[in-house]
């Protein structure tokens, strides 16, 4: 990195392994940018980080988990949420692996899937009494 560039640091933790990616941006562009542009750029950085994690590990992150990725410019401290990988059982995503927040007080996850019975909706998975993440039902977009 040179003096004309800053690095946006994206971090998250999955299965006790920290993932960290840096995305360069011209210092002048960042300094002159409006707050809305900066916010949207950080969201783009989170999406790039989530895509890289999926390429490296095969683990997909939901939109909510992607939004939870720490994306911060230099000098800004932010802590990533620690996630764990689970395998989904039943429904359209049977056998897929996803990352979930083990400390979520209301565990469950809605995931976009080609096999969802509602276009634009989500397939809902949650842990059963044994901790196995099973498909419960599909949710129409309007009820989310």
mmCIF file of N, CA and C in Angstrom:
data_model
loop_
_atom_site.group_PDB
_atom_site.id
_atom_site.type_symbol
_atom_site.label_atom_id
_atom_site.label_comp_id
_atom_site.label_asym_id
_atom_site.label_seq_id
_atom_site.Cartn_x
_atom_site.Cartn_y
_atom_site.Cartn_z
ATOM 1 N N UNK A 1 0.846 -1.181 0.000
ATOM 2 C CA UNK A 1 0.000 0.000 0.000
ATOM 3 C C UNK A 1 0.888 1.240 0.000
ATOM 4 N N UNK A 2 0.505 2.239 -0.763
ATOM 5 C CA UNK A 2 1.260 3.486 -0.786
ATOM 6 C C UNK A 2 0.481 4.571 -0.045
ATOM 7 N N UNK A 3 1.054 5.762 0.024
ATOM 8 C CA UNK A 3 0.411 6.859 0.753
ATOM 9 C C UNK A 3 -0.863 7.360 0.093
ATOM 10 N N UNK A 4 -1.088 6.993 -1.168
ATOM 11 C CA UNK A 4 -2.279 7.442 -1.888
ATOM 12 C C UNK A 4 -3.448 6.475 -1.754
ATOM 13 N N UNK A 5 -3.254 5.400 -1.005
ATOM 14 C CA UNK A 5 -4.264 4.350 -0.894
ATOM 15 C C UNK A 5 -4.516 4.033 0.571
ATOM 16 N N UNK A 6 -5.764 3.785 0.894
ATOM 17 C CA UNK A 6 -6.101 3.229 2.204
ATOM 18 C C UNK A 6 -6.665 1.834 1.962
ATOM 19 N N UNK A 7 -6.714 1.026 3.007
ATOM 20 C CA UNK A 7 -7.273 -0.316 2.884
ATOM 21 C C UNK A 7 -8.452 -0.472 3.818
ATOM 22 N N UNK A 8 -9.563 -0.889 3.247
ATOM 23 C CA UNK A 8 -10.745 -1.214 4.036
ATOM 24 C C UNK A 8 -10.524 -2.647 4.524
ATOM 25 N N UNK A 9 -10.616 -2.857 5.821
ATOM 26 C CA UNK A 9 -10.372 -4.175 6.409
ATOM 27 C C UNK A 9 -11.705 -4.839 6.717
ATOM 28 N N UNK A 10 -11.925 -6.007 6.108
ATOM 29 C CA UNK A 10 -13.143 -6.776 6.348
ATOM 30 C C UNK A 10 -12.770 -8.024 7.132
ATOM 31 N N UNK A 11 -13.476 -8.267 8.240
ATOM 32 C CA UNK A 11 -13.182 -9.450 9.052
ATOM 33 C C UNK A 11 -14.473 -10.117 9.508
ATOM 34 N N UNK A 12 -14.387 -11.423 9.665
ATOM 35 C CA UNK A 12 -15.446 -12.205 10.278
ATOM 36 C C UNK A 12 -14.809 -13.466 10.826
ATOM 37 N N UNK A 13 -15.509 -14.156 11.702
ATOM 38 C CA UNK A 13 -15.008 -15.391 12.295
ATOM 39 C C UNK A 13 -16.025 -16.488 12.030
ATOM 40 N N UNK A 14 -15.559 -17.597 11.427
ATOM 41 C CA UNK A 14 -16.397 -18.753 11.164
ATOM 42 C C UNK A 14 -15.674 -19.983 11.690
ATOM 43 N N UNK A 15 -16.356 -20.748 12.534
ATOM 44 C CA UNK A 15 -15.770 -21.949 13.140
ATOM 45 C C UNK A 15 -14.431 -21.650 13.795
ATOM 46 N N UNK A 16 -14.377 -20.581 14.530
ATOM 47 C CA UNK A 16 -13.214 -20.136 15.283
ATOM 48 C C UNK A 16 -12.026 -19.774 14.393
ATOM 49 N N UNK A 17 -12.254 -19.630 13.112
ATOM 50 C CA UNK A 17 -11.202 -19.188 12.194
ATOM 51 C C UNK A 17 -11.562 -17.784 11.729
ATOM 52 N N UNK A 18 -10.620 -16.878 11.888
ATOM 53 C CA UNK A 18 -10.871 -15.508 11.453
ATOM 54 C C UNK A 18 -10.497 -15.367 9.981
ATOM 55 N N UNK A 19 -11.392 -14.730 9.251
ATOM 56 C CA UNK A 19 -11.149 -14.405 7.844
ATOM 57 C C UNK A 19 -10.955 -12.907 7.767
ATOM 58 N N UNK A 20 -9.916 -12.495 7.069
ATOM 59 C CA UNK A 20 -9.632 -11.081 6.941
ATOM 60 C C UNK A 20 -9.242 -10.781 5.500
ATOM 61 N N UNK A 21 -9.843 -9.752 4.954
ATOM 62 C CA UNK A 21 -9.569 -9.323 3.596
ATOM 63 C C UNK A 21 -9.394 -7.814 3.614
ATOM 64 N N UNK A 22 -8.544 -7.324 2.763
ATOM 65 C CA UNK A 22 -8.389 -5.886 2.632
ATOM 66 C C UNK A 22 -8.730 -5.485 1.200
ATOM 67 N N UNK A 23 -9.377 -4.358 1.095
ATOM 68 C CA UNK A 23 -9.790 -3.839 -0.206
ATOM 69 C C UNK A 23 -9.253 -2.416 -0.319
ATOM 70 N N UNK A 24 -8.365 -2.180 -1.305
ATOM 71 C CA UNK A 24 -7.778 -0.842 -1.433
ATOM 72 C C UNK A 24 -8.753 0.152 -2.060
ATOM 73 N N UNK A 25 -8.621 1.393 -1.635
ATOM 74 C CA UNK A 25 -9.416 2.486 -2.207
ATOM 75 C C UNK A 25 -8.511 3.724 -2.217
ATOM 76 N N UNK A 26 -8.556 4.510 -3.275
ATOM 77 C CA UNK A 26 -7.736 5.725 -3.288
ATOM 78 C C UNK A 26 -8.080 6.646 -2.108
ATOM 79 N N UNK A 27 -7.052 7.101 -1.421
ATOM 80 C CA UNK A 27 -7.226 7.953 -0.237
ATOM 81 C C UNK A 27 -8.053 9.205 -0.568
ATOM 82 N N UNK A 28 -7.779 9.847 -1.687
ATOM 83 C CA UNK A 28 -8.501 11.070 -2.058
ATOM 84 C C UNK A 28 -9.977 10.785 -2.315
ATOM 85 N N UNK A 29 -10.267 9.657 -2.944
ATOM 86 C CA UNK A 29 -11.655 9.296 -3.206
ATOM 87 C C UNK A 29 -12.408 9.111 -1.888
ATOM 88 N N UNK A 30 -11.806 8.383 -0.952
ATOM 89 C CA UNK A 30 -12.435 8.153 0.353
ATOM 90 C C UNK A 30 -12.617 9.473 1.107
ATOM 91 N N UNK A 31 -11.581 10.296 1.097
ATOM 92 C CA UNK A 31 -11.618 11.550 1.851
ATOM 93 C C UNK A 31 -12.682 12.512 1.325
ATOM 94 N N UNK A 32 -12.887 12.524 0.009
ATOM 95 C CA UNK A 32 -13.837 13.455 -0.600
ATOM 96 C C UNK A 32 -15.252 12.896 -0.727
ATOM 97 N N UNK A 33 -15.435 11.630 -0.389
ATOM 98 C CA UNK A 33 -16.726 10.973 -0.607
ATOM 99 C C UNK A 33 -17.768 11.416 0.417
ATOM 100 N N UNK A 34 -19.009 11.451 -0.039
ATOM 101 C CA UNK A 34 -20.124 11.712 0.867
ATOM 102 C C UNK A 34 -20.369 10.482 1.733
ATOM 103 N N UNK A 35 -21.025 10.673 2.849
ATOM 104 C CA UNK A 35 -21.266 9.580 3.802
ATOM 105 C C UNK A 35 -22.057 8.440 3.172
ATOM 106 N N UNK A 36 -23.047 8.757 2.346
ATOM 107 C CA UNK A 36 -23.842 7.702 1.707
ATOM 108 C C UNK A 36 -22.961 6.836 0.803
ATOM 109 N N UNK A 37 -22.060 7.459 0.046
ATOM 110 C CA UNK A 37 -21.165 6.696 -0.816
ATOM 111 C C UNK A 37 -20.279 5.785 0.021
ATOM 112 N N UNK A 38 -19.743 6.308 1.123
ATOM 113 C CA UNK A 38 -18.883 5.491 1.995
ATOM 114 C C UNK A 38 -19.650 4.287 2.529
ATOM 115 N N UNK A 39 -20.880 4.512 2.975
ATOM 116 C CA UNK A 39 -21.705 3.418 3.498
ATOM 117 C C UNK A 39 -21.939 2.364 2.428
ATOM 118 N N UNK A 40 -22.273 2.792 1.218
ATOM 119 C CA UNK A 40 -22.509 1.850 0.131
ATOM 120 C C UNK A 40 -21.228 1.118 -0.268
ATOM 121 N N UNK A 41 -20.097 1.810 -0.217
ATOM 122 C CA UNK A 41 -18.825 1.165 -0.539
ATOM 123 C C UNK A 41 -18.501 0.092 0.503
ATOM 124 N N UNK A 42 -18.738 0.377 1.780
ATOM 125 C CA UNK A 42 -18.485 -0.624 2.824
ATOM 126 C C UNK A 42 -19.396 -1.831 2.639
ATOM 127 N N UNK A 43 -20.651 -1.607 2.221
ATOM 128 C CA UNK A 43 -21.555 -2.723 1.935
ATOM 129 C C UNK A 43 -21.008 -3.579 0.797
ATOM 130 N N UNK A 44 -20.455 -2.938 -0.229
ATOM 131 C CA UNK A 44 -19.846 -3.669 -1.341
ATOM 132 C C UNK A 44 -18.653 -4.481 -0.855
ATOM 133 N N UNK A 45 -17.863 -3.917 0.044
ATOM 134 C CA UNK A 45 -16.723 -4.636 0.608
ATOM 135 C C UNK A 45 -17.192 -5.891 1.352
ATOM 136 N N UNK A 46 -18.281 -5.776 2.102
ATOM 137 C CA UNK A 46 -18.828 -6.933 2.816
ATOM 138 C C UNK A 46 -19.252 -8.027 1.833
ATOM 139 N N UNK A 47 -19.891 -7.632 0.737
ATOM 140 C CA UNK A 47 -20.309 -8.607 -0.276
ATOM 141 C C UNK A 47 -19.110 -9.309 -0.890
ATOM 142 N N UNK A 48 -18.051 -8.567 -1.168
ATOM 143 C CA UNK A 48 -16.842 -9.174 -1.736
ATOM 144 C C UNK A 48 -16.204 -10.142 -0.744
ATOM 145 N N UNK A 49 -16.196 -9.786 0.523
ATOM 146 C CA UNK A 49 -15.652 -10.664 1.562
ATOM 147 C C UNK A 49 -16.468 -11.952 1.653
ATOM 148 N N UNK A 50 -17.786 -11.841 1.668
ATOM 149 C CA UNK A 50 -18.651 -13.028 1.750
ATOM 150 C C UNK A 50 -18.441 -13.936 0.542
ATOM 151 N N UNK A 51 -18.296 -13.351 -0.641
ATOM 152 C CA UNK A 51 -18.066 -14.149 -1.848
ATOM 153 C C UNK A 51 -16.725 -14.872 -1.776
ATOM 154 N N UNK A 52 -15.717 -14.201 -1.244
ATOM 155 C CA UNK A 52 -14.397 -14.829 -1.110
ATOM 156 C C UNK A 52 -14.449 -15.982 -0.105
ATOM 157 N N UNK A 53 -15.166 -15.804 0.982
ATOM 158 C CA UNK A 53 -15.310 -16.881 1.968
ATOM 159 C C UNK A 53 -15.979 -18.087 1.329
ATOM 160 N N UNK A 54 -17.028 -17.849 0.543
ATOM 161 C CA UNK A 54 -17.711 -18.966 -0.104
ATOM 162 C C UNK A 54 -16.776 -19.678 -1.080
ATOM 163 N N UNK A 55 -15.963 -18.919 -1.832
ATOM 164 C CA UNK A 55 -15.015 -19.554 -2.757
ATOM 165 C C UNK A 55 -13.990 -20.390 -2.008
ATOM 166 N N UNK A 56 -13.499 -19.881 -0.874
ATOM 167 C CA UNK A 56 -12.441 -20.562 -0.127
ATOM 168 C C UNK A 56 -12.948 -21.760 0.670
ATOM 169 N N UNK A 57 -14.157 -21.634 1.229
ATOM 170 C CA UNK A 57 -14.623 -22.652 2.171
ATOM 171 C C UNK A 57 -15.832 -23.443 1.704
ATOM 172 N N UNK A 58 -16.559 -22.912 0.743
ATOM 173 C CA UNK A 58 -17.807 -23.547 0.332
ATOM 174 C C UNK A 58 -18.962 -23.206 1.259
ATOM 175 N N UNK A 59 -18.730 -22.343 2.235
ATOM 176 C CA UNK A 59 -19.762 -21.942 3.190
ATOM 177 C C UNK A 59 -20.396 -20.641 2.726
ATOM 178 N N UNK A 60 -21.716 -20.665 2.567
ATOM 179 C CA UNK A 60 -22.435 -19.468 2.142
ATOM 180 C C UNK A 60 -22.883 -18.667 3.357
ATOM 181 N N UNK A 61 -22.859 -17.359 3.230
ATOM 182 C CA UNK A 61 -23.370 -16.477 4.272
ATOM 183 C C UNK A 61 -24.695 -15.893 3.805
ATOM 184 N N UNK A 62 -25.627 -15.736 4.724
ATOM 185 C CA UNK A 62 -26.900 -15.105 4.390
ATOM 186 C C UNK A 62 -26.689 -13.598 4.271
ATOM 187 N N UNK A 63 -27.704 -12.899 3.787
ATOM 188 C CA UNK A 63 -27.627 -11.444 3.688
ATOM 189 C C UNK A 63 -27.370 -10.815 5.062
ATOM 190 N N UNK A 64 -28.027 -11.335 6.077
ATOM 191 C CA UNK A 64 -27.867 -10.794 7.424
ATOM 192 C C UNK A 64 -26.446 -11.015 7.939
ATOM 193 N N UNK A 65 -25.871 -12.191 7.670
ATOM 194 C CA UNK A 65 -24.514 -12.474 8.119
ATOM 195 C C UNK A 65 -23.508 -11.637 7.347
ATOM 196 N N UNK A 66 -23.757 -11.456 6.066
ATOM 197 C CA UNK A 66 -22.881 -10.607 5.264
ATOM 198 C C UNK A 66 -22.901 -9.184 5.814
ATOM 199 N N UNK A 67 -24.079 -8.700 6.186
ATOM 200 C CA UNK A 67 -24.186 -7.357 6.755
ATOM 201 C C UNK A 67 -23.440 -7.255 8.078
ATOM 202 N N UNK A 68 -23.243 -8.387 8.774
ATOM 203 C CA UNK A 68 -22.541 -8.401 10.048
ATOM 204 C C UNK A 68 -21.029 -8.456 9.928
ATOM 205 N N UNK A 69 -20.515 -8.603 8.718
ATOM 206 C CA UNK A 69 -19.065 -8.611 8.529
ATOM 207 C C UNK A 69 -18.532 -7.238 8.893
ATOM 208 N N UNK A 70 -17.483 -7.222 9.668
ATOM 209 C CA UNK A 70 -16.856 -5.964 10.020
ATOM 210 C C UNK A 70 -16.146 -5.419 8.783
ATOM 211 N N UNK A 71 -16.485 -4.219 8.378
ATOM 212 C CA UNK A 71 -15.818 -3.539 7.269
ATOM 213 C C UNK A 71 -15.499 -2.137 7.740
ATOM 214 N N UNK A 72 -14.218 -1.873 7.933
ATOM 215 C CA UNK A 72 -13.847 -0.603 8.532
ATOM 216 C C UNK A 72 -12.615 -0.007 7.859
ATOM 217 N N UNK A 73 -12.623 1.313 7.686
ATOM 218 C CA UNK A 73 -11.429 1.994 7.177
ATOM 219 C C UNK A 73 -10.381 2.066 8.288
ATOM 220 N N UNK A 74 -9.145 2.416 7.944
ATOM 221 C CA UNK A 74 -8.096 2.515 8.961
ATOM 222 C C UNK A 74 -8.501 3.440 10.111
ATOM 223 N N UNK A 75 -8.141 3.046 11.311
ATOM 224 C CA UNK A 75 -8.420 3.867 12.483
ATOM 225 C C UNK A 75 -9.786 3.662 13.090
ATOM 226 N N UNK A 76 -10.603 2.802 12.494
ATOM 227 C CA UNK A 76 -11.933 2.526 13.037
ATOM 228 C C UNK A 76 -11.948 1.083 13.531
ATOM 229 N N UNK A 77 -12.200 0.906 14.803
ATOM 230 C CA UNK A 77 -12.242 -0.436 15.376
ATOM 231 C C UNK A 77 -13.637 -1.012 15.221
ATOM 232 N N UNK A 78 -13.709 -2.282 14.889
ATOM 233 C CA UNK A 78 -14.982 -2.970 14.745
ATOM 234 C C UNK A 78 -14.737 -4.440 15.035
ATOM 235 N N UNK A 79 -15.659 -5.105 15.694
ATOM 236 C CA UNK A 79 -15.482 -6.514 16.045
ATOM 237 C C UNK A 79 -16.400 -7.386 15.215
ATOM 238 N N UNK A 80 -15.855 -8.447 14.618
ATOM 239 C CA UNK A 80 -16.706 -9.355 13.844
ATOM 240 C C UNK A 80 -17.520 -10.267 14.755
ATOM 241 N N UNK A 81 -18.659 -10.727 14.250
ATOM 242 C CA UNK A 81 -19.484 -11.709 14.953
ATOM 243 C C UNK A 81 -18.884 -13.089 14.689
ATOM 244 N N UNK A 82 -18.768 -13.908 15.721
ATOM 245 C CA UNK A 82 -18.240 -15.263 15.558
ATOM 246 C C UNK A 82 -19.365 -16.194 15.093
ATOM 247 N N UNK A 83 -19.165 -16.860 13.966
ATOM 248 C CA UNK A 83 -20.151 -17.751 13.381
ATOM 249 C C UNK A 83 -19.645 -19.189 13.404
ATOM 250 N N UNK A 84 -20.569 -20.146 13.307
ATOM 251 C CA UNK A 84 -20.206 -21.561 13.175
ATOM 252 C C UNK A 84 -20.914 -22.123 11.952
ATOM 253 N N UNK A 85 -20.313 -23.135 11.354
ATOM 254 C CA UNK A 85 -20.892 -23.766 10.173
ATOM 255 C C UNK A 85 -21.809 -24.904 10.578
ATOM 256 N N UNK A 86 -22.985 -24.947 9.948
ATOM 257 C CA UNK A 86 -23.928 -26.045 10.176
ATOM 258 C C UNK A 86 -24.351 -26.603 8.821
ATOM 259 N N UNK A 87 -24.805 -27.840 8.827
ATOM 260 C CA UNK A 87 -25.340 -28.471 7.631
ATOM 261 C C UNK A 87 -26.857 -28.429 7.717
ATOM 262 N N UNK A 88 -27.492 -28.103 6.601
ATOM 263 C CA UNK A 88 -28.946 -28.010 6.550
ATOM 264 C C UNK A 88 -29.541 -29.349 6.132
ATOM 265 N N UNK A 89 -30.664 -29.702 6.718
ATOM 266 C CA UNK A 89 -31.338 -30.961 6.425
ATOM 267 C C UNK A 89 -32.756 -30.693 5.951
ATOM 268 N N UNK A 90 -33.142 -31.369 4.883
ATOM 269 C CA UNK A 90 -34.476 -31.240 4.323
ATOM 270 C C UNK A 90 -34.611 -29.993 3.468
ATOM 271 N N UNK A 91 -35.752 -29.871 2.827
ATOM 272 C CA UNK A 91 -36.039 -28.692 2.018
ATOM 273 C C UNK A 91 -35.119 -28.528 0.827
ATOM 274 N N UNK A 92 -35.201 -27.386 0.180
ATOM 275 C CA UNK A 92 -34.440 -27.143 -1.046
ATOM 276 C C UNK A 92 -32.925 -27.087 -0.860
ATOM 277 N N UNK A 93 -32.447 -26.819 0.343
ATOM 278 C CA UNK A 93 -31.017 -26.665 0.573
ATOM 279 C C UNK A 93 -30.411 -27.853 1.320
ATOM 280 N N UNK A 94 -31.064 -28.991 1.264
ATOM 281 C CA UNK A 94 -30.597 -30.194 1.961
ATOM 282 C C UNK A 94 -29.130 -30.478 1.632
ATOM 283 N N UNK A 95 -28.317 -30.620 2.679
ATOM 284 C CA UNK A 95 -26.906 -30.939 2.509
ATOM 285 C C UNK A 95 -25.992 -29.738 2.366
ATOM 286 N N UNK A 96 -26.555 -28.539 2.200
ATOM 287 C CA UNK A 96 -25.733 -27.330 2.069
ATOM 288 C C UNK A 96 -25.179 -26.931 3.437
ATOM 289 N N UNK A 97 -24.037 -26.256 3.426
ATOM 290 C CA UNK A 97 -23.443 -25.724 4.650
ATOM 291 C C UNK A 97 -23.620 -24.216 4.678
ATOM 292 N N UNK A 98 -23.993 -23.707 5.839
ATOM 293 C CA UNK A 98 -24.128 -22.262 6.031
ATOM 294 C C UNK A 98 -23.516 -21.886 7.365
ATOM 295 N N UNK A 99 -23.184 -20.630 7.516
ATOM 296 C CA UNK A 99 -22.660 -20.121 8.775
ATOM 297 C C UNK A 99 -23.802 -19.499 9.561
ATOM 298 N N UNK A 100 -23.831 -19.746 10.872
ATOM 299 C CA UNK A 100 -24.878 -19.191 11.736
ATOM 300 C C UNK A 100 -24.245 -18.610 12.994
ATOM 301 N N UNK A 101 -24.965 -17.742 13.646
ATOM 302 C CA UNK A 101 -24.526 -17.145 14.901
ATOM 303 C C UNK A 101 -24.977 -18.055 16.045
ATOM 304 N N UNK A 102 -24.046 -18.728 16.734
ATOM 305 C CA UNK A 102 -24.443 -19.654 17.795
ATOM 306 C C UNK A 102 -25.037 -18.959 19.019
ATOM 307 N N UNK A 103 -24.835 -17.653 19.139
ATOM 308 C CA UNK A 103 -25.335 -16.914 20.294
ATOM 309 C C UNK A 103 -26.659 -16.207 20.028
ATOM 310 N N UNK A 104 -27.238 -16.442 18.859
ATOM 311 C CA UNK A 104 -28.517 -15.809 18.524
ATOM 312 C C UNK A 104 -29.580 -16.325 19.489
ATOM 313 N N UNK A 105 -30.258 -15.440 20.224
ATOM 314 C CA UNK A 105 -31.261 -15.888 21.190
ATOM 315 C C UNK A 105 -32.486 -16.533 20.537
ATOM 316 N N UNK A 106 -32.729 -16.220 19.273
ATOM 317 C CA UNK A 106 -33.833 -16.824 18.527
ATOM 318 C C UNK A 106 -33.256 -17.445 17.260
ATOM 319 N N UNK A 107 -32.624 -18.611 17.387
ATOM 320 C CA UNK A 107 -31.947 -19.190 16.229
ATOM 321 C C UNK A 107 -32.916 -19.563 15.120
ATOM 322 N N UNK A 108 -32.459 -19.385 13.933
ATOM 323 C CA UNK A 108 -33.212 -19.682 12.730
ATOM 324 C C UNK A 108 -32.638 -18.837 11.623
ATOM 325 N N UNK A 109 -32.819 -19.298 10.391
ATOM 326 C CA UNK A 109 -32.204 -18.587 9.286
ATOM 327 C C UNK A 109 -33.080 -18.711 8.043
ATOM 328 N N UNK A 110 -33.330 -17.586 7.396
ATOM 329 C CA UNK A 110 -34.079 -17.557 6.149
ATOM 330 C C UNK A 110 -33.114 -17.375 4.993
ATOM 331 N N UNK A 111 -33.171 -18.275 4.021
ATOM 332 C CA UNK A 111 -32.195 -18.272 2.935
ATOM 333 C C UNK A 111 -32.903 -18.266 1.584
ATOM 334 N N UNK A 112 -32.434 -17.419 0.690
ATOM 335 C CA UNK A 112 -32.939 -17.420 -0.676
ATOM 336 C C UNK A 112 -32.510 -18.729 -1.332
ATOM 337 N N UNK A 113 -33.444 -19.395 -2.001
ATOM 338 C CA UNK A 113 -33.119 -20.659 -2.669
ATOM 339 C C UNK A 113 -33.982 -20.815 -3.906
ATOM 340 N N UNK A 114 -33.399 -21.420 -4.938
ATOM 341 C CA UNK A 114 -34.137 -21.657 -6.182
ATOM 342 C C UNK A 114 -35.369 -22.518 -5.930
ATOM 343 N N UNK A 115 -35.317 -23.412 -4.963
ATOM 344 C CA UNK A 115 -36.426 -24.302 -4.689
ATOM 345 C C UNK A 115 -37.486 -23.751 -3.766
ATOM 346 N N UNK A 116 -37.361 -22.492 -3.363
ATOM 347 C CA UNK A 116 -38.354 -21.885 -2.475
ATOM 348 C C UNK A 116 -39.694 -21.814 -3.205
ATOM 349 N N UNK A 117 -40.764 -22.113 -2.496
ATOM 350 C CA UNK A 117 -42.089 -22.128 -3.130
ATOM 351 C C UNK A 117 -42.646 -20.725 -3.383
ATOM 352 N N UNK A 118 -41.968 -19.686 -2.886
ATOM 353 C CA UNK A 118 -42.401 -18.304 -3.097
ATOM 354 C C UNK A 118 -41.290 -17.527 -3.800
ATOM 355 N N UNK A 119 -41.523 -17.038 -5.008
ATOM 356 C CA UNK A 119 -40.492 -16.252 -5.686
ATOM 357 C C UNK A 119 -40.056 -15.062 -4.825
ATOM 358 N N UNK A 120 -38.765 -14.942 -4.602
ATOM 359 C CA UNK A 120 -38.234 -13.858 -3.782
ATOM 360 C C UNK A 120 -38.328 -14.118 -2.294
ATOM 361 N N UNK A 121 -38.917 -15.224 -1.906
ATOM 362 C CA UNK A 121 -39.059 -15.562 -0.491
ATOM 363 C C UNK A 121 -37.822 -16.255 0.055
ATOM 364 N N UNK A 122 -37.965 -16.839 1.227
ATOM 365 C CA UNK A 122 -36.860 -17.508 1.901
ATOM 366 C C UNK A 122 -37.274 -18.898 2.366
ATOM 367 N N UNK A 123 -36.321 -19.805 2.391
ATOM 368 C CA UNK A 123 -36.511 -21.118 2.998
ATOM 369 C C UNK A 123 -36.057 -20.990 4.445
ATOM 370 N N UNK A 124 -36.906 -21.394 5.382
ATOM 371 C CA UNK A 124 -36.607 -21.211 6.803
ATOM 372 C C UNK A 124 -36.080 -22.505 7.410
ATOM 373 N N UNK A 125 -34.893 -22.399 8.027
ATOM 374 C CA UNK A 125 -34.263 -23.513 8.730
ATOM 375 C C UNK A 125 -34.014 -23.085 10.165
ATOM 376 N N UNK A 126 -34.149 -24.044 11.084
ATOM 377 C CA UNK A 126 -33.829 -23.771 12.488
ATOM 378 C C UNK A 126 -33.392 -25.067 13.155
ATOM 379 N N UNK A 127 -32.679 -24.938 14.277
ATOM 380 C CA UNK A 127 -32.201 -26.155 14.944
ATOM 381 C C UNK A 127 -33.337 -26.852 15.686
ATOM 382 N N UNK A 128 -33.323 -28.197 15.633
ATOM 383 C CA UNK A 128 -34.287 -28.947 16.431
ATOM 384 C C UNK A 128 -33.694 -29.183 17.818
ATOM 385 N N UNK A 129 -34.335 -29.981 18.647
ATOM 386 C CA UNK A 129 -33.885 -30.198 20.027
ATOM 387 C C UNK A 129 -32.473 -30.789 20.099
ATOM 388 N N UNK A 130 -32.080 -31.548 19.062
ATOM 389 C CA UNK A 130 -30.747 -32.155 19.037
ATOM 390 C C UNK A 130 -29.700 -31.233 18.405
ATOM 391 N N UNK A 131 -30.114 -30.059 17.940
ATOM 392 C CA UNK A 131 -29.191 -29.121 17.315
ATOM 393 C C UNK A 131 -29.034 -29.300 15.819
ATOM 394 N N UNK A 132 -29.816 -30.165 15.220
ATOM 395 C CA UNK A 132 -29.767 -30.397 13.773
ATOM 396 C C UNK A 132 -30.612 -29.331 13.077
ATOM 397 N N UNK A 133 -30.026 -28.623 12.121
ATOM 398 C CA UNK A 133 -30.709 -27.527 11.422
ATOM 399 C C UNK A 133 -31.585 -28.096 10.327
ATOM 400 N N UNK A 134 -32.898 -28.025 10.526
ATOM 401 C CA UNK A 134 -33.847 -28.635 9.598
ATOM 402 C C UNK A 134 -34.769 -27.587 8.974
ATOM 403 N N UNK A 135 -35.224 -27.907 7.761
ATOM 404 C CA UNK A 135 -36.144 -27.046 7.036
ATOM 405 C C UNK A 135 -37.498 -27.107 7.722
ATOM 406 N N UNK A 136 -38.110 -25.951 7.928
ATOM 407 C CA UNK A 136 -39.427 -25.877 8.565
ATOM 408 C C UNK A 136 -40.517 -25.504 7.561
ATOM 409 N N UNK A 137 -40.243 -24.475 6.745
ATOM 410 C CA UNK A 137 -41.241 -23.987 5.785
ATOM 411 C C UNK A 137 -40.599 -22.901 4.935
ATOM 412 N N UNK A 138 -41.337 -22.440 3.947
ATOM 413 C CA UNK A 138 -40.915 -21.310 3.132
ATOM 414 C C UNK A 138 -41.707 -20.082 3.564
ATOM 415 N N UNK A 139 -41.094 -18.920 3.380
ATOM 416 C CA UNK A 139 -41.708 -17.657 3.788
ATOM 417 C C UNK A 139 -41.833 -16.743 2.576
ATOM 418 N N UNK A 140 -43.034 -16.257 2.277
ATOM 419 C CA UNK A 140 -43.170 -15.293 1.181
ATOM 420 C C UNK A 140 -42.428 -13.989 1.507
ATOM 421 N N UNK A 141 -41.950 -13.318 0.494
ATOM 422 C CA UNK A 141 -41.212 -12.074 0.673
ATOM 423 C C UNK A 141 -42.005 -11.072 1.518
ATOM 424 N N UNK A 142 -43.279 -10.947 1.278
ATOM 425 C CA UNK A 142 -44.097 -9.959 1.989
ATOM 426 C C UNK A 142 -44.266 -10.213 3.474
ATOM 427 N N UNK A 143 -43.973 -11.412 3.952
ATOM 428 C CA UNK A 143 -44.134 -11.725 5.382
ATOM 429 C C UNK A 143 -42.823 -11.687 6.160
ATOM 430 N N UNK A 144 -41.760 -11.255 5.497
ATOM 431 C CA UNK A 144 -40.469 -11.228 6.179
ATOM 432 C C UNK A 144 -40.282 -9.945 6.932
#
